[in-house]
CSV table of C-alpha atoms in Angstrom, one decimal:
chain,number,residue,atom,x,y,z
F,271,UNK,CA,11.7,14.3,2.0
F,272,UNK,CA,14.4,11.4,1.6
F,273,UNK,CA,13.9,10.6,5.3
F,274,UNK,CA,9.9,9.9,4.4
F,275,UNK,CA,10.3,7.8,1.7
F,276,UNK,CA,13.1,5.8,3.4
F,277,UNK,CA,11.0,5.3,6.3
F,278,UNK,CA,7.2,3.9,3.7
F,279,UNK,CA,10.0,2.1,2.4
F,280,UNK,CA,11.0,0.0,5.1
F,281,UNK,CA,7.3,-0.4,6.2
F,282,UNK,CA,6.7,-2.1,3.3
F,283,UNK,CA,9.6,-3.8,4.1
F,284,UNK,CA,8.2,-5.4,6.4
F,285,UNK,CA,4.9,-5.8,5.2
F,286,UNK,CA,6.4,-7.8,2.5
F,287,UNK,CA,8.2,-9.8,5.6
F,288,UNK,CA,4.2,-9.8,7.1
F,289,UNK,CA,2.9,-11.5,3.8
F,290,UNK,CA,5.1,-13.8,4.2
F,291,UNK,CA,4.2,-14.8,7.4
F,292,UNK,CA,0.7,-13.9,7.1
F,293,UNK,CA,0.8,-16.2,4.1
F,294,UNK,CA,1.1,-19.4,6.8
F,295,UNK,CA,-1.1,-18.2,9.7
F,296,UNK,CA,-3.6,-18.4,6.3
F,297,UNK,CA,-2.7,-21.9,5.8
F,298,UNK,CA,-3.7,-22.7,8.6
F,299,UNK,CA,-6.3,-20.4,9.5
F,300,UNK,CA,-4.5,-18.6,11.8
F,301,UNK,CA,-6.2,-15.1,9.7
F,302,UNK,CA,-5.9,-11.9,13.1
F,303,UNK,CA,-7.8,-9.4,11.1
F,304,UNK,CA,-7.6,-5.8,13.3
F,305,UNK,CA,-10.5,-3.6,12.7
F,306,UNK,CA,-9.4,0.1,13.8
F,307,UNK,CA,-9.5,4.5,12.4
F,308,UNK,CA,-7.4,4.9,9.1
F,309,UNK,CA,-6.9,7.1,6.6
F,310,UNK,CA,-7.4,6.6,3.4
F,311,UNK,CA,-5.5,9.9,1.4
F,312,UNK,CA,-2.6,8.9,3.8
F,313,UNK,CA,-2.5,5.2,3.5
F,314,UNK,CA,-2.8,5.6,-0.8
F,315,UNK,CA,-0.2,9.4,-0.8
F,316,UNK,CA,2.2,6.4,0.7
F,317,UNK,CA,1.8,3.9,-0.9
F,318,UNK,CA,2.3,5.5,-4.3
F,319,UNK,CA,4.8,7.2,-3.0
F,320,UNK,CA,7.2,4.1,-1.8
F,321,UNK,CA,6.0,2.6,-6.7
F,322,UNK,CA,7.2,6.2,-7.3
F,323,UNK,CA,10.7,5.7,-7.7
F,324,UNK,CA,9.9,2.9,-10.0
F,325,UNK,CA,7.4,3.9,-12.1
F,326,UNK,CA,9.3,7.1,-12.3
F,327,UNK,CA,12.4,4.8,-13.9
F,328,UNK,CA,9.0,3.1,-16.3
F,329,UNK,CA,8.4,6.4,-17.0
F,330,UNK,CA,5.6,6.2,-15.9
F,331,UNK,CA,3.1,8.9,-14.0
F,332,UNK,CA,1.2,8.1,-10.8
F,333,UNK,CA,-0.7,9.6,-8.5
F,334,UNK,CA,-3.8,9.8,-6.7
F,335,UNK,CA,-7.0,11.6,-7.1
F,336,UNK,CA,-9.9,11.4,-4.8
F,337,UNK,CA,-13.9,12.2,-4.9
F,338,UNK,CA,-14.8,14.7,-2.6
F,339,UNK,CA,-17.8,12.2,-1.4
F,340,UNK,CA,-15.3,9.9,0.0
F,341,UNK,CA,-14.3,10.1,4.0
F,342,UNK,CA,-11.5,10.8,5.4
F,343,UNK,CA,-11.3,8.5,7.3
F,344,UNK,CA,-12.9,4.5,7.4
F,345,UNK,CA,-11.9,1.9,9.7
F,346,UNK,CA,-10.8,-1.4,7.8
F,347,UNK,CA,-7.5,-3.8,8.9
F,348,UNK,CA,-5.4,-1.0,7.5
F,349,UNK,CA,-2.7,-3.1,6.9
F,350,UNK,CA,-4.5,-5.8,5.2
F,351,UNK,CA,-5.4,-2.7,2.9
F,352,UNK,CA,-1.8,-1.5,2.0
F,353,UNK,CA,-1.0,-5.3,1.2
F,354,UNK,CA,-4.0,-5.1,-1.2
F,355,UNK,CA,-3.0,-1.9,-2.4
F,356,UNK,CA,0.4,-2.8,-2.4
F,357,UNK,CA,0.3,-5.8,-4.6
F,358,UNK,CA,-2.4,-4.2,-7.2
F,359,UNK,CA,-0.1,-0.9,-7.4
F,360,UNK,CA,3.4,-3.0,-7.6
F,361,UNK,CA,2.2,-5.3,-10.4
F,362,UNK,CA,-0.3,-2.9,-12.4
F,363,UNK,CA,4.2,-0.7,-12.8
F,364,UNK,CA,5.9,-4.6,-13.2
F,365,UNK,CA,3.7,-5.4,-16.2
F,366,UNK,CA,3.6,-1.8,-16.9
F,367,UNK,CA,5.7,0.0,-20.2
F,368,UNK,CA,5.2,3.5,-19.4
F,369,UNK,CA,1.8,6.0,-19.5
F,370,UNK,CA,0.1,7.1,-16.8
């Protein structure tokens, strides 16, 4: 469990560094999109897991619920999806006082 969190946190730190690099690419018009098969549940669960510690410190409960009609896999640029979801969840925790 702890190793998973360390790996996930390391991956997210790498994502933050890549965000900075991507910003400069965006300004220069050189953004690359890599479409590939991704698992939505695994992606979201990993993100929630990495943000959960900060959420718990603020007495915020995070959980994921998936509608059964959602496909297990989808085609997208999974790194971009992770960046967007990490920013959304991170800001939700950052600007919330407590709750679920």
